[in-house]
Amino acid sequence: MKLPSHYFRFSAQTTLRLSRIAIVALWGGCFGKFFLQTDRPGLLVLLRVCLVVGTILSILLFMSAHSFVGSAFDYHIYERELTLRNRAYFETIQCVMIGLIAHFFGIEIAEHQGISLVPNVYQNFGLCLFITTLIVPAGGLARLDAADSGE
């Protein structure tokens, strides 16, 4: 596979670490804001920083070689990469479903706690879910690549 020059050539381990940090930062910030009370401005700043860091790391991951394989046409990649990509897509679907289930449980918990949800919470959730669907294939491919190469 010939990789375009504008993609970052991170190693599999680096891509895997970046994807884990990005997902934890994104979802930590999202669910932190979900249950945040209004009298904690310092925590709100920390959660915003988490969301920004997660978004920046996601952009870097989206411009990585593993992301290229995850979004390339079938004729641009080899058969082995195609098989790995399909496995990574399946993992992405699983992550999205887990996120949706967690969201619905979070809504139920919030209702029982008497927490009123503002539209901003739903926008944050939608953004985190969207970004997750973009970066999980790269992280999955990096994990599978690292396992195959013995790193």
mmCIF file of C-alpha atoms in Angstrom:
data_model
loop_
_atom_site.group_PDB
_atom_site.id
_atom_site.type_symbol
_atom_site.label_atom_id
_atom_site.label_comp_id
_atom_site.label_asym_id
_atom_site.label_seq_id
_atom_site.Cartn_x
_atom_site.Cartn_y
_atom_site.Cartn_z
ATOM 1 C CA MET A 1 0.000 0.000 0.000
ATOM 2 C CA LYS A 2 1.328 3.425 -0.914
ATOM 3 C CA LEU A 3 0.587 5.924 1.822
ATOM 4 C CA PRO A 4 -0.009 9.566 0.854
ATOM 5 C CA SER A 5 2.605 11.953 2.220
ATOM 6 C CA HIS A 6 0.228 14.001 4.394
ATOM 7 C CA TYR A 7 -0.514 11.091 6.767
ATOM 8 C CA PHE A 8 1.364 10.668 10.052
ATOM 9 C CA ARG A 9 3.413 7.478 10.200
ATOM 10 C CA PHE A 10 2.909 6.544 13.857
ATOM 11 C CA SER A 11 3.974 3.116 15.031
ATOM 12 C CA ALA A 12 1.246 0.682 16.022
ATOM 13 C CA GLN A 13 2.018 1.194 19.725
ATOM 14 C CA THR A 14 1.900 4.985 19.422
ATOM 15 C CA THR A 15 -1.393 4.867 17.548
ATOM 16 C CA LEU A 16 -2.817 2.492 20.135
ATOM 17 C CA ARG A 17 -1.741 4.719 23.035
ATOM 18 C CA LEU A 18 -3.078 7.871 21.365
ATOM 19 C CA SER A 19 -6.412 6.207 20.635
ATOM 20 C CA ARG A 20 -6.802 5.022 24.228
ATOM 21 C CA ILE A 21 -5.940 8.443 25.648
ATOM 22 C CA ALA A 22 -8.275 10.178 23.179
ATOM 23 C CA ILE A 23 -11.212 7.892 23.983
ATOM 24 C CA VAL A 24 -10.726 8.179 27.744
ATOM 25 C CA ALA A 25 -10.406 11.982 27.494
ATOM 26 C CA LEU A 26 -13.446 12.332 25.238
ATOM 27 C CA TRP A 27 -15.755 10.060 27.189
ATOM 28 C CA GLY A 28 -14.434 11.176 30.569
ATOM 29 C CA GLY A 29 -15.179 14.772 29.627
ATOM 30 C CA CYS A 30 -18.564 13.862 28.182
ATOM 31 C CA PHE A 31 -19.805 11.813 31.135
ATOM 32 C CA GLY A 32 -18.202 14.202 33.603
ATOM 33 C CA LYS A 33 -20.247 17.051 32.141
ATOM 34 C CA PHE A 34 -23.265 14.752 32.113
ATOM 35 C CA PHE A 35 -23.249 14.494 35.912
ATOM 36 C CA LEU A 36 -21.661 17.882 36.658
ATOM 37 C CA GLN A 37 -23.364 20.129 39.146
ATOM 38 C CA THR A 38 -23.296 23.870 38.404
ATOM 39 C CA ASP A 39 -21.362 24.826 41.557
ATOM 40 C CA ARG A 40 -18.067 23.254 40.412
ATOM 41 C CA PRO A 41 -16.427 25.686 37.941
ATOM 42 C CA GLY A 42 -12.922 24.241 38.399
ATOM 43 C CA LEU A 43 -14.116 20.789 37.452
ATOM 44 C CA LEU A 44 -15.920 22.225 34.433
ATOM 45 C CA VAL A 45 -12.631 23.698 33.167
ATOM 46 C CA LEU A 46 -10.886 20.341 33.651
ATOM 47 C CA LEU A 47 -13.635 18.542 31.728
ATOM 48 C CA ARG A 48 -13.393 21.046 28.880
ATOM 49 C CA VAL A 49 -9.632 20.500 28.741
ATOM 50 C CA CYS A 50 -10.266 16.740 28.539
ATOM 51 C CA LEU A 51 -12.639 17.249 25.613
ATOM 52 C CA VAL A 52 -10.187 19.510 23.790
ATOM 53 C CA VAL A 53 -7.245 17.138 24.340
ATOM 54 C CA GLY A 54 -9.350 14.202 23.167
ATOM 55 C CA THR A 55 -10.421 16.098 20.062
ATOM 56 C CA ILE A 56 -6.848 17.130 19.171
ATOM 57 C CA LEU A 57 -5.573 13.567 19.620
ATOM 58 C CA SER A 58 -8.467 12.329 17.499
ATOM 59 C CA ILE A 59 -7.460 14.662 14.675
ATOM 60 C CA LEU A 60 -3.904 13.314 14.852
ATOM 61 C CA LEU A 61 -5.233 9.754 14.795
ATOM 62 C CA PHE A 62 -7.530 10.506 11.907
ATOM 63 C CA MET A 63 -4.484 11.613 9.910
ATOM 64 C CA SER A 64 -2.471 8.465 10.725
ATOM 65 C CA ALA A 65 -1.498 5.545 8.523
ATOM 66 C CA HIS A 66 -3.792 3.195 10.439
ATOM 67 C CA SER A 67 -6.716 5.508 9.792
ATOM 68 C CA PHE A 68 -5.840 5.496 6.087
ATOM 69 C CA VAL A 69 -6.130 1.712 6.017
ATOM 70 C CA GLY A 70 -9.393 1.984 7.946
ATOM 71 C CA SER A 71 -10.964 4.290 5.391
ATOM 72 C CA ALA A 72 -9.245 3.230 2.159
ATOM 73 C CA PHE A 73 -11.050 1.656 -0.751
ATOM 74 C CA ASP A 74 -10.703 -2.110 -1.065
ATOM 75 C CA TYR A 75 -8.423 -1.858 -4.087
ATOM 76 C CA HIS A 76 -5.952 0.398 -2.216
ATOM 77 C CA ILE A 77 -5.107 -2.163 0.465
ATOM 78 C CA TYR A 78 -3.892 -5.756 0.570
ATOM 79 C CA GLU A 79 -6.046 -8.756 1.511
ATOM 80 C CA ARG A 80 -4.525 -9.017 5.008
ATOM 81 C CA GLU A 81 -5.209 -5.338 5.658
ATOM 82 C CA LEU A 82 -8.763 -5.778 4.387
ATOM 83 C CA THR A 83 -9.367 -8.611 6.857
ATOM 84 C CA LEU A 84 -7.930 -6.554 9.714
ATOM 85 C CA ARG A 85 -10.002 -3.538 8.667
ATOM 86 C CA ASN A 86 -13.204 -5.580 8.739
ATOM 87 C CA ARG A 87 -12.388 -6.767 12.265
ATOM 88 C CA ALA A 88 -11.719 -3.162 13.298
ATOM 89 C CA TYR A 89 -15.074 -2.079 11.847
ATOM 90 C CA PHE A 90 -16.793 -4.751 13.926
ATOM 91 C CA GLU A 91 -15.039 -3.427 17.041
ATOM 92 C CA THR A 92 -16.215 0.071 16.114
ATOM 93 C CA ILE A 93 -19.822 -1.084 15.958
ATOM 94 C CA GLN A 94 -19.403 -2.709 19.365
ATOM 95 C CA CYS A 95 -17.972 0.514 20.849
ATOM 96 C CA VAL A 96 -20.796 2.594 19.415
ATOM 97 C CA MET A 97 -23.384 0.221 20.850
ATOM 98 C CA ILE A 98 -21.698 0.312 24.272
ATOM 99 C CA GLY A 99 -21.708 4.124 24.100
ATOM 100 C CA LEU A 100 -25.414 4.207 23.258
ATOM 101 C CA ILE A 101 -26.279 1.775 26.051
ATOM 102 C CA ALA A 102 -24.196 3.786 28.539
ATOM 103 C CA HIS A 103 -25.969 6.933 27.385
ATOM 104 C CA PHE A 104 -29.407 5.458 27.963
ATOM 105 C CA PHE A 105 -28.396 4.190 31.405
ATOM 106 C CA GLY A 106 -26.947 7.634 32.148
ATOM 107 C CA ILE A 107 -30.259 9.269 31.252
ATOM 108 C CA GLU A 108 -32.104 6.910 33.580
ATOM 109 C CA ILE A 109 -29.646 7.534 36.419
ATOM 110 C CA ALA A 110 -29.893 11.295 35.872
ATOM 111 C CA GLU A 111 -33.691 11.180 36.016
ATOM 112 C CA HIS A 112 -33.608 9.217 39.290
ATOM 113 C CA GLN A 113 -31.060 11.658 40.756
ATOM 114 C CA GLY A 114 -33.194 14.635 39.745
ATOM 115 C CA ILE A 115 -30.581 16.015 37.336
ATOM 116 C CA SER A 116 -32.080 18.042 34.510
ATOM 117 C CA LEU A 117 -30.277 17.542 31.228
ATOM 118 C CA VAL A 118 -29.580 20.503 28.992
ATOM 119 C CA PRO A 119 -29.224 20.226 25.196
ATOM 120 C CA ASN A 120 -25.471 20.820 25.541
ATOM 121 C CA VAL A 121 -25.151 17.373 27.152
ATOM 122 C CA TYR A 122 -26.741 15.733 24.119
ATOM 123 C CA GLN A 123 -24.486 17.716 21.769
ATOM 124 C CA ASN A 124 -21.391 16.585 23.694
ATOM 125 C CA PHE A 125 -22.567 12.991 23.562
ATOM 126 C CA GLY A 126 -23.202 13.186 19.815
ATOM 127 C CA LEU A 127 -19.777 14.737 19.220
ATOM 128 C CA CYS A 128 -18.016 12.095 21.313
ATOM 129 C CA LEU A 129 -19.856 9.272 19.574
ATOM 130 C CA PHE A 130 -19.073 10.713 16.142
ATOM 131 C CA ILE A 131 -15.379 11.184 16.906
ATOM 132 C CA THR A 132 -15.219 7.708 18.430
ATOM 133 C CA THR A 133 -16.541 6.164 15.224
ATOM 134 C CA LEU A 134 -13.740 7.919 13.347
ATOM 135 C CA ILE A 135 -10.848 6.842 15.579
ATOM 136 C CA VAL A 136 -11.787 3.389 16.857
ATOM 137 C CA PRO A 137 -10.963 1.697 13.521
ATOM 138 C CA ALA A 138 -7.448 3.195 13.619
ATOM 139 C CA GLY A 139 -6.978 2.050 17.211
ATOM 140 C CA GLY A 140 -8.327 -1.399 16.410
ATOM 141 C CA LEU A 141 -6.064 -1.733 13.400
ATOM 142 C CA ALA A 142 -3.096 -0.612 15.477
ATOM 143 C CA ARG A 143 -3.923 -3.186 18.151
ATOM 144 C CA LEU A 144 -4.284 -5.970 15.597
ATOM 145 C CA ASP A 145 -1.121 -4.818 13.818
ATOM 146 C CA ALA A 146 0.835 -4.762 17.081
ATOM 147 C CA ALA A 147 -0.430 -8.246 17.958
ATOM 148 C CA ASP A 148 0.549 -9.612 14.540
ATOM 149 C CA SER A 149 4.006 -8.070 14.594
ATOM 150 C CA GLY A 150 4.680 -9.107 18.197
ATOM 151 C CA GLU A 151 5.227 -5.566 19.574
#
